[in-house]
Coordinates of N, CA and C in Angstrom, one line a residue:
M1 N 81.4 -57.0 -8.8 CA 79.9 -55.9 -8.3 C 80.4 -55.7 -6.9
T2 N 79.6 -54.7 -6.6 CA 79.9 -54.1 -5.5 C 79.0 -54.9 -4.2
D3 N 79.5 -54.3 -3.0 CA 79.2 -55.0 -1.7 C 77.6 -53.9 -1.5
T4 N 78.0 -52.5 -1.8 CA 76.6 -52.1 -1.0 C 75.4 -52.3 -1.6
D5 N 75.3 -52.0 -3.1 CA 74.1 -52.5 -3.8 C 74.1 -53.0 -5.1
P6 N 74.3 -54.7 -5.3 CA 74.3 -55.4 -6.2 C 73.4 -55.2 -7.4
T7 N 72.1 -54.3 -7.2 CA 71.5 -53.8 -8.2 C 71.5 -52.4 -8.7
G8 N 72.7 -51.6 -8.1 CA 72.7 -50.4 -8.2 C 73.6 -50.1 -9.7
P9 N 74.0 -48.8 -9.8 CA 74.6 -48.4 -11.0 C 76.0 -48.6 -11.0
E10 N 76.5 -48.8 -9.7 CA 78.3 -49.1 -9.4 C 78.1 -50.4 -9.7
V11 N 77.5 -51.2 -10.1 CA 77.9 -52.7 -10.4 C 79.0 -52.5 -11.5
A12 N 79.8 -53.8 -11.3 CA 81.0 -53.4 -12.3 C 81.2 -55.1 -12.8
S13 N 80.5 -55.7 -12.6 CA 80.4 -57.2 -13.1 C 79.4 -57.7 -13.0
S14 N 78.8 -58.4 -13.9 CA 77.2 -59.0 -14.1 C 77.2 -60.6 -13.3
G15 N 76.3 -60.9 -13.1 CA 76.0 -62.3 -12.2 C 74.9 -62.8 -12.5
T16 N 74.7 -64.0 -12.1 CA 73.5 -64.7 -12.5 C 72.7 -65.1 -11.4
Y17 N 71.4 -64.3 -11.4 CA 70.4 -64.7 -9.8 C 69.2 -65.4 -10.0
L18 N 68.9 -65.7 -9.0 CA 67.3 -66.6 -9.4 C 66.4 -65.6 -8.4
V19 N 65.2 -65.7 -9.4 CA 64.1 -64.8 -8.7 C 63.1 -65.7 -8.7
T20 N 62.4 -66.3 -7.3 CA 61.4 -66.8 -7.4 C 60.1 -66.2 -7.4
G21 N 58.7 -66.4 -7.9 CA 57.8 -65.8 -8.1 C 58.0 -64.7 -8.8
A22 N 58.7 -64.6 -9.8 CA 59.0 -63.8 -11.0 C 58.1 -63.4 -12.1
A23 N 57.1 -63.9 -12.0 CA 55.9 -63.3 -13.1 C 55.3 -62.3 -13.0
S24 N 55.5 -61.7 -11.2 CA 54.3 -60.6 -10.5 C 54.3 -60.4 -9.8
G25 N 54.4 -59.2 -9.2 CA 54.6 -58.3 -7.6 C 56.2 -58.3 -7.5
I26 N 56.2 -58.6 -6.0 CA 57.6 -58.0 -5.9 C 58.5 -58.6 -6.7
G27 N 58.3 -60.0 -6.9 CA 59.6 -60.9 -7.7 C 59.6 -60.5 -9.1
L28 N 58.3 -59.9 -9.5 CA 58.8 -59.3 -10.9 C 59.5 -58.0 -11.2
A29 N 59.2 -57.3 -9.9 CA 59.8 -55.8 -9.8 C 61.6 -56.1 -9.4
V30 N 61.6 -57.1 -8.8 CA 63.2 -57.2 -8.4 C 63.7 -57.8 -9.4
A31 N 63.1 -58.5 -10.3 CA 63.8 -59.5 -11.5 C 64.1 -58.3 -13.0
D32 N 63.0 -57.1 -12.8 CA 63.7 -56.2 -13.4 C 64.4 -55.4 -13.4
R33 N 64.8 -54.8 -12.1 CA 65.8 -54.3 -11.7 C 66.6 -55.2 -11.9
L34 N 67.0 -56.1 -11.7 CA 68.5 -56.7 -11.8 C 68.9 -57.0 -13.2
C35 N 67.8 -57.1 -14.2 CA 67.9 -57.0 -15.8 C 68.6 -55.7 -16.1
V36 N 67.5 -54.7 -15.5 CA 68.5 -53.6 -16.1 C 70.1 -53.0 -15.6
A37 N 70.5 -53.6 -14.2 CA 71.6 -53.3 -14.0 C 72.6 -54.4 -14.7
G38 N 72.3 -55.2 -15.7 CA 73.0 -56.0 -16.4 C 73.3 -57.4 -15.9
H39 N 72.6 -58.0 -14.9 CA 72.3 -59.2 -14.4 C 71.6 -60.1 -15.6
R40 N 72.0 -61.6 -15.4 CA 71.4 -62.7 -15.7 C 70.1 -63.0 -14.5
V41 N 69.1 -63.1 -15.0 CA 67.8 -63.6 -14.0 C 67.3 -64.7 -14.7
I42 N 67.7 -65.8 -13.5 CA 66.4 -67.0 -13.8 C 65.4 -67.1 -13.1
G43 N 64.3 -66.8 -13.9 CA 63.0 -66.5 -13.1 C 62.5 -67.9 -12.7
L44 N 61.6 -68.0 -11.7 CA 60.9 -69.1 -11.6 C 59.4 -68.8 -10.9
D45 N 59.0 -69.5 -11.5 CA 57.5 -69.3 -11.2 C 56.1 -70.1 -11.7
L46 N 55.1 -70.2 -11.9 CA 54.0 -71.1 -12.2 C 54.1 -71.1 -14.0
R47 N 54.2 -69.9 -14.4 CA 54.3 -69.8 -15.8 C 54.8 -68.4 -16.2
D48 N 55.2 -68.0 -17.3 CA 55.3 -66.9 -18.3 C 56.9 -67.0 -17.6
V49 N 58.1 -67.7 -17.2 CA 59.1 -67.3 -16.9 C 60.3 -68.6 -17.6
D50 N 61.1 -68.2 -16.8 CA 62.2 -69.6 -17.6 C 62.1 -70.6 -16.8
V51 N 61.9 -71.0 -16.0 CA 61.7 -72.1 -15.0 C 60.0 -72.2 -14.3
C52 N 59.3 -72.9 -15.1 CA 57.9 -73.1 -14.5 C 58.1 -74.2 -13.3
A53 N 57.5 -74.1 -12.6 CA 57.3 -75.6 -11.3 C 56.4 -74.6 -10.3
D54 N 55.9 -75.6 -9.8 CA 54.9 -75.7 -8.9 C 55.6 -76.0 -7.4
L55 N 55.9 -75.1 -6.7 CA 56.5 -75.2 -5.1 C 55.4 -75.8 -4.4
S56 N 54.5 -76.3 -4.7 CA 53.8 -76.6 -3.6 C 54.1 -78.3 -3.7
T57 N 54.4 -78.7 -4.7 CA 54.6 -80.1 -4.8 C 56.1 -80.7 -4.2
P58 N 56.4 -81.8 -3.7 CA 57.7 -82.1 -3.5 C 58.5 -82.3 -4.9
A59 N 58.1 -82.9 -6.1 CA 58.5 -83.2 -7.3 C 58.7 -81.6 -7.8
G60 N 57.6 -80.8 -7.9 CA 57.6 -79.6 -8.4 C 59.2 -78.7 -7.7
R61 N 59.2 -78.9 -6.8 CA 60.5 -78.3 -6.2 C 61.8 -79.2 -6.6
R62 N 61.8 -80.6 -6.4 CA 63.0 -81.6 -7.3 C 63.4 -80.8 -8.5
G63 N 62.1 -80.7 -9.3 CA 62.3 -80.4 -10.5 C 63.0 -79.0 -11.1
A64 N 62.4 -77.7 -9.6 CA 62.6 -76.7 -9.7 C 64.3 -76.7 -9.4
V65 N 65.0 -77.2 -8.7 CA 66.5 -77.2 -8.2 C 67.1 -77.6 -9.2
E66 N 66.8 -78.9 -9.9 CA 67.4 -79.3 -11.2 C 67.6 -78.2 -12.2
A67 N 66.2 -77.7 -12.7 CA 66.1 -76.6 -14.0 C 67.3 -75.8 -13.3
V68 N 66.9 -75.1 -12.2 CA 67.9 -73.9 -11.9 C 69.5 -74.2 -12.2
L69 N 69.6 -75.5 -11.7 CA 71.0 -75.5 -11.8 C 71.2 -76.3 -13.1
A70 N 70.6 -76.5 -13.7 CA 71.1 -76.9 -15.1 C 71.4 -75.4 -16.0
S71 N 70.1 -74.3 -15.6 CA 70.2 -73.1 -16.4 C 71.3 -72.2 -15.9
A72 N 71.9 -72.3 -14.6 CA 73.2 -71.6 -14.1 C 74.4 -72.1 -14.1
G73 N 74.5 -73.5 -14.9 CA 75.8 -73.8 -15.2 C 76.7 -74.2 -13.8
G74 N 75.7 -74.4 -12.7 CA 76.6 -74.7 -11.5 C 76.7 -73.5 -10.3
R75 N 76.7 -72.4 -10.9 CA 77.1 -71.2 -9.9 C 75.9 -70.3 -10.4
L76 N 75.7 -69.6 -8.7 CA 74.5 -68.6 -8.8 C 75.2 -67.4 -7.9
D77 N 75.0 -66.0 -8.1 CA 75.6 -65.1 -7.6 C 74.5 -64.5 -6.6
G78 N 73.6 -65.4 -6.7 CA 72.5 -64.8 -5.6 C 71.1 -65.5 -6.0
A79 N 70.3 -64.9 -4.9 CA 69.0 -65.6 -5.2 C 67.9 -64.5 -4.2
V80 N 66.8 -64.3 -5.0 CA 65.8 -63.6 -4.2 C 64.3 -64.4 -4.0
M81 N 64.3 -65.1 -2.9 CA 62.9 -66.1 -3.2 C 61.7 -65.4 -2.6
A82 N 61.1 -65.0 -3.6 CA 59.9 -63.8 -3.4 C 58.5 -64.8 -3.5
A83 N 58.7 -65.9 -4.0 CA 57.4 -66.8 -3.9 C 56.6 -66.9 -3.1
G84 N 55.4 -66.9 -3.1 CA 54.5 -67.0 -2.0 C 53.0 -67.6 -2.1
L85 N 52.7 -67.9 -1.0 CA 51.0 -68.0 -1.2 C 50.2 -67.2 0.0
G86 N 49.4 -66.5 0.0 CA 48.6 -65.7 1.0 C 47.6 -66.7 1.6
P87 N 46.9 -66.2 2.6 CA 46.2 -66.9 3.5 C 44.9 -67.3 3.0
A88 N 45.0 -68.3 2.0 CA 43.9 -68.6 1.1 C 43.3 -70.1 1.8
K89 N 41.7 -69.6 2.1 CA 40.8 -70.7 2.9 C 40.8 -71.8 2.4
G90 N 41.4 -73.4 3.4 CA 41.4 -74.3 2.8 C 42.6 -75.0 2.2
R91 N 43.5 -73.8 2.0 CA 44.8 -74.3 1.6 C 46.4 -74.2 2.3
E92 N 45.8 -74.3 3.5 CA 46.7 -74.5 4.6 C 48.0 -75.1 4.1
D93 N 48.1 -76.5 3.8 CA 49.0 -77.3 3.2 C 50.2 -76.9 2.2
S94 N 49.1 -76.2 1.1 CA 49.8 -75.4 0.2 C 50.4 -74.1 0.6
I95 N 49.9 -73.5 1.5 CA 50.5 -72.1 1.9 C 51.8 -72.6 2.9
V96 N 52.3 -73.5 3.2 CA 53.2 -74.1 4.4 C 54.2 -74.4 3.2
A97 N 53.9 -75.2 2.1 CA 54.6 -76.1 1.2 C 55.3 -74.5 0.3
V98 N 54.8 -74.0 -0.4 CA 55.5 -72.8 -0.8 C 56.2 -71.9 0.0
N99 N 55.2 -71.5 0.9 CA 56.1 -70.4 1.7 C 57.3 -70.8 2.5
L100 N 57.4 -71.8 3.2 CA 58.4 -72.7 3.7 C 59.5 -73.7 2.9
L101 N 58.7 -74.7 2.6 CA 59.6 -75.8 2.0 C 60.5 -75.2 0.3
G102 N 59.3 -74.3 -0.1 CA 59.7 -73.5 -1.5 C 60.9 -72.6 -0.9
V103 N 61.2 -72.3 0.1 CA 62.7 -71.6 0.2 C 63.4 -72.8 1.0
I104 N 63.1 -73.6 1.7 CA 64.3 -74.5 2.4 C 65.1 -75.4 1.5
E105 N 64.1 -76.1 0.8 CA 64.7 -76.9 -0.1 C 64.8 -76.5 -1.3
L106 N 64.8 -75.3 -2.0 CA 65.5 -74.8 -3.1 C 66.6 -74.3 -2.5
L107 N 66.7 -73.5 -1.7 CA 68.2 -73.3 -1.2 C 69.3 -74.2 -0.5
E108 N 68.7 -75.3 0.1 CA 69.2 -76.4 0.4 C 70.0 -77.2 -1.1
G109 N 68.9 -77.3 -2.1 CA 69.8 -77.7 -3.0 C 70.5 -77.1 -4.3
L110 N 70.3 -75.5 -3.9 CA 71.4 -74.8 -4.6 C 72.3 -74.3 -4.0
R111 N 72.4 -74.8 -2.7 CA 73.5 -74.1 -1.7 C 75.1 -74.6 -2.5
P112 N 75.2 -75.4 -3.3 CA 76.7 -75.8 -3.8 C 77.0 -74.7 -4.8
A113 N 75.8 -74.1 -5.7 CA 75.9 -73.4 -6.5 C 76.3 -72.2 -6.3
L114 N 75.6 -71.6 -4.8 CA 75.8 -70.4 -4.4 C 77.1 -70.3 -3.7
A115 N 77.7 -71.4 -3.3 CA 78.9 -71.6 -2.4 C 80.4 -71.2 -3.5
A116 N 79.6 -71.6 -4.9 CA 81.0 -71.6 -6.1 C 81.0 -70.2 -6.3
A117 N 80.1 -69.2 -6.0 CA 80.2 -67.8 -6.2 C 81.2 -67.3 -5.5
T118 N 81.3 -67.8 -4.1 CA 82.1 -67.4 -3.0 C 81.6 -66.2 -2.4
D119 N 80.7 -65.2 -2.9 CA 80.1 -63.9 -2.3 C 79.2 -63.5 -2.8
A120 N 78.1 -64.9 -2.9 CA 76.7 -64.9 -3.0 C 75.7 -64.1 -1.9
K121 N 74.6 -63.6 -2.1 CA 73.9 -63.2 -1.6 C 72.4 -63.6 -1.9
V122 N 71.8 -64.1 -0.7 CA 70.5 -64.5 -0.6 C 69.3 -63.6 0.0
V123 N 68.2 -63.4 -0.5 CA 67.2 -62.7 0.3 C 66.1 -63.3 0.3
V124 N 65.3 -63.8 1.5 CA 63.8 -64.3 1.6 C 63.2 -63.3 2.1
L125 N 62.0 -63.5 1.5 CA 61.1 -62.5 1.7 C 60.1 -63.1 2.7
G126 N 60.1 -62.2 4.1 CA 59.1 -62.7 5.1 C 57.8 -62.0 4.9
S127 N 57.4 -61.7 6.4 CA 56.2 -60.7 6.2 C 56.1 -60.3 7.6
N128 N 55.7 -58.7 7.6 CA 55.8 -58.2 9.4 C 54.4 -58.7 10.2
S129 N 53.5 -58.9 9.0 CA 52.1 -59.5 9.7 C 52.1 -60.6 10.5
A130 N 53.7 -61.7 10.4 CA 53.6 -62.9 10.9 C 54.2 -62.4 12.2
A131 N 54.2 -61.2 12.8 CA 54.5 -60.9 14.1 C 53.5 -60.5 14.7
T132 N 52.4 -60.4 14.0 CA 51.0 -59.6 14.7 C 49.4 -60.2 14.2
T133 N 49.9 -61.6 13.8 CA 48.7 -62.4 13.6 C 48.8 -63.0 15.1
P134 N 47.5 -63.0 15.6 CA 47.5 -63.9 16.9 C 46.7 -65.5 16.3
F135 N 46.8 -66.3 17.7 CA 46.7 -68.0 17.6 C 47.3 -68.3 17.2
V136 N 48.7 -68.0 16.4 CA 49.9 -68.8 16.0 C 50.4 -69.8 17.0
P137 N 50.2 -71.2 17.0 CA 50.4 -72.0 17.8 C 52.1 -72.3 17.6
R138 N 52.7 -71.6 18.8 CA 53.9 -72.1 18.6 C 54.8 -73.6 18.6
R139 N 54.0 -74.4 19.1 CA 54.3 -75.6 19.0 C 54.2 -76.2 17.4
A140 N 53.1 -75.7 16.3 CA 53.2 -75.4 15.1 C 54.5 -75.1 14.3
V141 N 54.9 -74.2 14.9 CA 56.4 -73.3 14.3 C 57.4 -74.2 14.9
R142 N 57.4 -74.7 15.8 CA 58.3 -75.8 16.3 C 58.3 -77.0 15.2
L143 N 57.2 -77.6 15.2 CA 56.9 -78.9 14.2 C 57.7 -78.3 12.9
L144 N 56.8 -77.6 12.3 CA 57.8 -76.7 10.9 C 59.2 -77.1 10.8
L145 N 59.9 -76.6 11.8 CA 61.1 -76.5 11.6 C 61.8 -77.8 11.8
D146 N 61.3 -78.7 12.4 CA 61.5 -80.1 12.7 C 61.3 -80.7 11.8
G147 N 60.1 -80.6 10.5 CA 60.1 -81.0 9.2 C 59.2 -81.6 9.8
D148 N 58.4 -81.8 10.3 CA 56.6 -82.4 10.9 C 55.4 -81.8 10.4
D149 N 55.4 -81.5 8.7 CA 54.4 -80.7 8.4 C 53.2 -81.0 8.6
E150 N 52.9 -82.6 8.4 CA 51.4 -82.8 8.8 C 51.1 -82.5 10.4
R151 N 51.8 -82.7 11.0 CA 51.6 -82.4 12.4 C 51.1 -81.2 12.4
A152 N 52.1 -80.0 12.3 CA 51.9 -79.0 12.2 C 50.8 -78.2 11.8
I153 N 50.6 -78.6 10.4 CA 49.0 -78.5 9.9 C 47.8 -78.5 10.5
R154 N 47.9 -80.1 11.0 CA 46.8 -80.3 12.0 C 46.7 -79.7 13.7
Q155 N 48.1 -79.1 13.9 CA 47.8 -77.9 15.0 C 46.8 -76.6 14.3
I156 N 47.6 -76.3 13.1 CA 47.1 -75.0 12.7 C 45.6 -75.0 12.5
R157 N 45.1 -76.1 11.9 CA 43.5 -76.4 11.4 C 42.7 -76.4 12.5
R158 N 43.1 -76.4 13.7 CA 42.4 -76.3 15.1 C 42.1 -75.2 15.2
R159 N 42.5 -73.9 14.5 CA 42.7 -72.8 15.2 C 41.3 -72.4 14.0
R160 N 40.1 -72.8 14.2 CA 38.8 -73.0 13.2 C 38.9 -71.5 12.7
G161 N 38.4 -71.6 11.3 CA 37.8 -69.9 10.8 C 39.0 -69.1 10.8
V162 N 40.2 -69.4 10.9 CA 41.1 -68.3 10.8 C 42.9 -69.5 10.4
A163 N 42.1 -70.6 10.4 CA 43.3 -71.5 9.9 C 44.1 -70.6 8.8
A164 N 43.9 -70.2 7.6 CA 44.5 -69.7 6.7 C 45.5 -68.8 7.2
P165 N 44.9 -67.8 7.8 CA 46.3 -66.6 8.2 C 47.1 -67.0 8.9
V166 N 46.5 -68.1 9.9 CA 47.3 -68.5 11.4 C 48.4 -69.4 10.2
A167 N 48.2 -69.9 9.4 CA 48.9 -71.2 8.5 C 49.9 -70.2 7.9
Y168 N 49.7 -69.2 7.4 CA 50.6 -67.9 6.6 C 51.6 -67.7 7.4
A169 N 51.2 -67.1 8.9 CA 52.1 -66.5 9.9 C 52.7 -67.3 10.0
A170 N 52.5 -68.9 10.3 CA 53.3 -69.8 11.0 C 54.7 -70.4 9.8
S171 N 53.9 -70.0 8.8 CA 55.1 -70.2 7.8 C 56.1 -69.1 7.5
K172 N 55.7 -67.9 7.6 CA 56.5 -67.0 7.8 C 57.4 -66.7 8.3
L173 N 57.0 -67.0 10.2 CA 57.8 -67.2 11.0 C 59.0 -68.3 11.2
A174 N 58.6 -69.7 10.7 CA 59.3 -70.7 10.5 C 60.3 -70.3 9.2
V175 N 60.2 -70.1 8.1 CA 61.0 -69.8 6.9 C 62.3 -68.2 7.8
A176 N 61.7 -67.5 8.9 CA 62.8 -66.4 9.2 C 63.4 -67.1 10.5
R177 N 63.0 -68.3 11.0 CA 63.7 -68.6 12.2 C 64.9 -69.6 11.3
W178 N 64.3 -70.4 10.3 CA 65.4 -71.1 9.7 C 66.5 -70.3 9.0
C179 N 66.2 -69.1 8.4 CA 67.3 -68.6 7.9 C 68.0 -67.9 9.1
R180 N 67.8 -67.6 10.2 CA 68.4 -67.2 10.9 C 69.4 -68.5 11.8
Q181 N 68.9 -69.5 11.7 CA 69.9 -70.4 12.5 C 70.8 -70.8 11.2
R182 N 70.3 -71.1 10.2 CA 71.2 -71.2 9.2 C 72.6 -69.9 8.6
A183 N 71.9 -69.0 8.7 CA 73.0 -67.8 8.3 C 74.2 -67.5 9.0
V184 N 74.6 -68.4 10.0 CA 75.8 -68.2 11.0 C 76.4 -69.5 10.6
A185 N 75.8 -70.5 10.0 CA 76.4 -71.8 9.9 C 77.7 -71.5 9.2
D186 N 78.6 -72.6 9.1 CA 79.6 -72.9 8.0 C 79.2 -73.2 6.9
E187 N 78.3 -74.0 6.7 CA 77.8 -74.2 5.3 C 77.0 -72.7 4.4
W188 N 77.1 -71.8 5.0 CA 76.4 -70.6 4.8 C 77.3 -69.5 4.8
A189 N 77.3 -69.1 6.1 CA 78.4 -67.7 6.0 C 79.4 -68.0 5.9
G190 N 80.2 -69.4 6.6 CA 81.3 -70.0 6.2 C 81.6 -70.2 4.5
A191 N 81.0 -70.1 3.8 CA 81.3 -70.5 2.4 C 81.0 -69.3 1.5
G192 N 80.4 -67.9 2.3 CA 80.4 -66.8 1.6 C 79.2 -66.1 1.3
I193 N 78.0 -67.2 1.5 CA 77.0 -66.8 1.4 C 76.1 -65.8 2.2
R194 N 75.6 -64.9 2.0 CA 74.9 -64.0 2.8 C 73.6 -64.5 2.9
L195 N 72.9 -64.7 3.8 CA 71.3 -65.1 3.5 C 70.9 -64.3 4.9
N196 N 69.7 -63.0 4.5 CA 69.0 -62.6 4.9 C 67.7 -62.9 4.8
V197 N 66.5 -62.1 5.5 CA 65.1 -61.9 5.4 C 64.7 -60.9 5.6
I198 N 64.2 -60.2 4.7 CA 63.3 -59.0 4.8 C 61.6 -59.3 5.1
A199 N 61.1 -58.1 5.8 CA 59.9 -58.5 6.1 C 59.0 -57.2 6.1
P200 N 58.5 -57.2 4.5 CA 57.6 -56.2 4.1 C 56.3 -56.0 4.8
G201 N 56.0 -55.0 4.7 CA 54.7 -54.4 5.3 C 53.6 -54.5 4.1
P202 N 52.1 -54.6 4.3 CA 51.5 -54.6 2.9 C 52.0 -54.1 1.7
V203 N 52.1 -55.0 0.7 CA 52.5 -54.0 -0.7 C 51.2 -54.9 -1.6
L204 N 50.8 -53.9 -2.6 CA 49.8 -54.2 -3.1 C 50.2 -54.5 -4.2
T205 N 50.5 -55.9 -4.1 CA 50.7 -56.9 -5.1 C 49.5 -57.7 -5.8
P206 N 49.2 -58.1 -6.8 CA 48.3 -59.1 -7.2 C 47.6 -59.9 -6.0
L207 N 48.2 -60.7 -5.5 CA 48.2 -61.4 -4.3 C 47.6 -60.9 -3.3
L208 N 47.9 -59.4 -2.9 CA 46.8 -59.1 -1.9 C 45.7 -58.3 -2.3
R209 N 45.6 -57.9 -3.4 CA 44.6 -57.4 -4.3 C 43.5 -58.3 -4.6
A210 N 43.9 -59.5 -4.7 CA 43.1 -60.9 -4.9 C 42.0 -61.1 -3.8
Q211 N 43.3 -61.0 -2.2 CA 42.3 -60.9 -0.9 C 41.6 -60.1 -0.7
L212 N 42.0 -58.9 -0.9 CA 40.8 -57.6 -0.7 C 39.6 -57.7 -2.0
D213 N 40.4 -57.9 -2.9 CA 38.5 -57.7 -3.8 C 37.9 -58.9 -3.7
S214 N 38.5 -60.0 -3.9 CA 37.6 -61.4 -4.2 C 36.5 -61.6 -2.8
S215 N 36.6 -61.1 -1.7 CA 36.5 -61.8 -0.4 C 35.0 -61.3 -0.2
T216 N 34.1 -61.8 0.0 CA 32.6 -61.2 0.2 C 32.0 -61.5 1.4
G217 N 31.2 -60.8 1.6 CA 30.2 -60.8 3.2 C 31.0 -60.8 4.3
A218 N 30.5 -61.5 5.4 CA 30.8 -61.0 6.7 C 32.6 -61.4 6.6
V219 N 33.2 -62.7 5.7 CA 34.6 -62.7 5.7 C 35.5 -61.8 5.3
G220 N 34.5 -61.3 3.9 CA 35.1 -60.4 3.7 C 35.4 -58.7 4.0
S221 N 34.5 -58.6 4.8 CA 34.6 -57.5 5.5 C 35.7 -57.2 6.7
R222 N 35.8 -58.7 7.4 CA 36.5 -58.8 8.6 C 37.9 -58.9 7.9
I223 N 38.3 -59.3 6.8 CA 39.8 -59.1 6.1 C 39.9 -57.7 6.0
R224 N 39.0 -56.8 5.4 CA 39.4 -55.8 5.1 C 39.6 -54.7 6.5
C225 N 38.5 -55.2 7.4 CA 38.8 -54.7 8.8 C 40.1 -54.8 9.4
Q226 N 40.6 -56.1 9.4 CA 41.6 -56.1 9.8 C 43.1 -55.8 9.1
F227 N 42.8 -56.0 7.8 CA 44.0 -54.9 7.0 C 43.9 -53.4 7.2
L228 N 43.2 -52.9 7.2 CA 42.9 -51.2 7.7 C 43.3 -51.1 9.1
N229 N 43.0 -51.9 9.8 CA 43.5 -52.0 11.3 C 45.1 -51.9 11.2
F230 N 45.5 -53.3 10.7 CA 47.1 -53.1 10.9 C 47.9 -52.0 10.0
M231 N 46.9 -51.6 8.6 CA 47.7 -50.3 8.5 C 48.3 -49.3 9.2
S232 N 46.8 -49.1 10.0 CA 46.9 -48.2 11.3 C 47.9 -47.9 12.1
V233 N 47.9 -49.3 12.6 CA 48.7 -49.6 14.1 C 50.0 -50.1 13.2
A234 N 50.4 -50.3 12.4 CA 52.0 -51.1 11.9 C 52.6 -50.3 10.8
C235 N 51.7 -49.4 9.7 CA 52.0 -49.2 8.5 C 51.8 -47.8 8.3
Q236 N 51.4 -47.0 9.2 CA 51.7 -45.3 9.4 C 50.5 -45.0 8.0
R237 N 49.8 -46.0 7.9 CA 48.3 -45.7 7.1 C 49.2 -45.9 5.7
R238 N 50.0 -46.7 5.0 CA 50.9 -46.4 3.9 C 51.0 -47.9 3.2
V239 N 50.6 -47.8 2.0 CA 50.7 -49.3 1.6 C 51.8 -49.3 0.7
G240 N 52.8 -50.1 0.4 CA 54.0 -50.3 -0.4 C 53.2 -50.8 -2.3
F241 N 54.1 -50.4 -2.7 CA 53.7 -51.1 -4.6 C 55.2 -51.7 -4.6
S242 N 55.0 -52.5 -5.7 CA 55.9 -53.4 -6.3 C 57.2 -52.6 -6.7
N243 N 57.0 -51.9 -7.3 CA 58.0 -50.7 -8.0 C 58.7 -50.0 -7.0
S244 N 58.1 -50.0 -5.5 CA 58.7 -49.3 -4.4 C 59.6 -50.5 -3.9
C245 N 59.5 -51.7 -4.2 CA 60.6 -52.6 -3.3 C 62.1 -52.7 -4.1
Q246 N 62.1 -52.2 -4.9 CA 63.5 -52.2 -5.6 C 64.9 -51.9 -4.8

């Protein structure tokens, strides 16, 4: 497979890739593109995929690693970590669990299989909103990186009224920093594993549609207002679509 575009028409050999969040949105679009390019995709999500797992629980994450390793036969040519939860009120612990631990624990568990490929490629989905969300406690991000999720979530929940978006931003900041720290380490770069984070702007996935459409009253108006302001300032008044992320 070429080094320039592992999903493009130049691909000379097929590989095995994990895609989390593969049942919808960006994950589904990436999985489809990889399949079209001749690769084998192990899709992971809550339902309608090869490996069904709940990444918000420790047991779900452990089971996901075991199932993917068994399906891949001990070798993975790459992974796209697209599973994630948006800023749902009252679900701060689940947001952190899926967006951060659902990346860290899976990649750590799958690292030997990625190293076995000698030229593996890993892409983690971050978010550019993480850098624009106010009131994110730096201490909470540090606690997340230190593995102290409970104290981090307590810090986040002190941001009453905005705890969910703060949890989302903190989880995305923490996962980006974790990747940055690991990417240059012997266990990753030294083993031939390229680890990168991309931070898309707003993409009209089912996740974002649900946030914009289901919110009502003052909270819903505020969410839509914040979204439009963000679009205007950071995204040149454009929104992305899943099939444009391929």
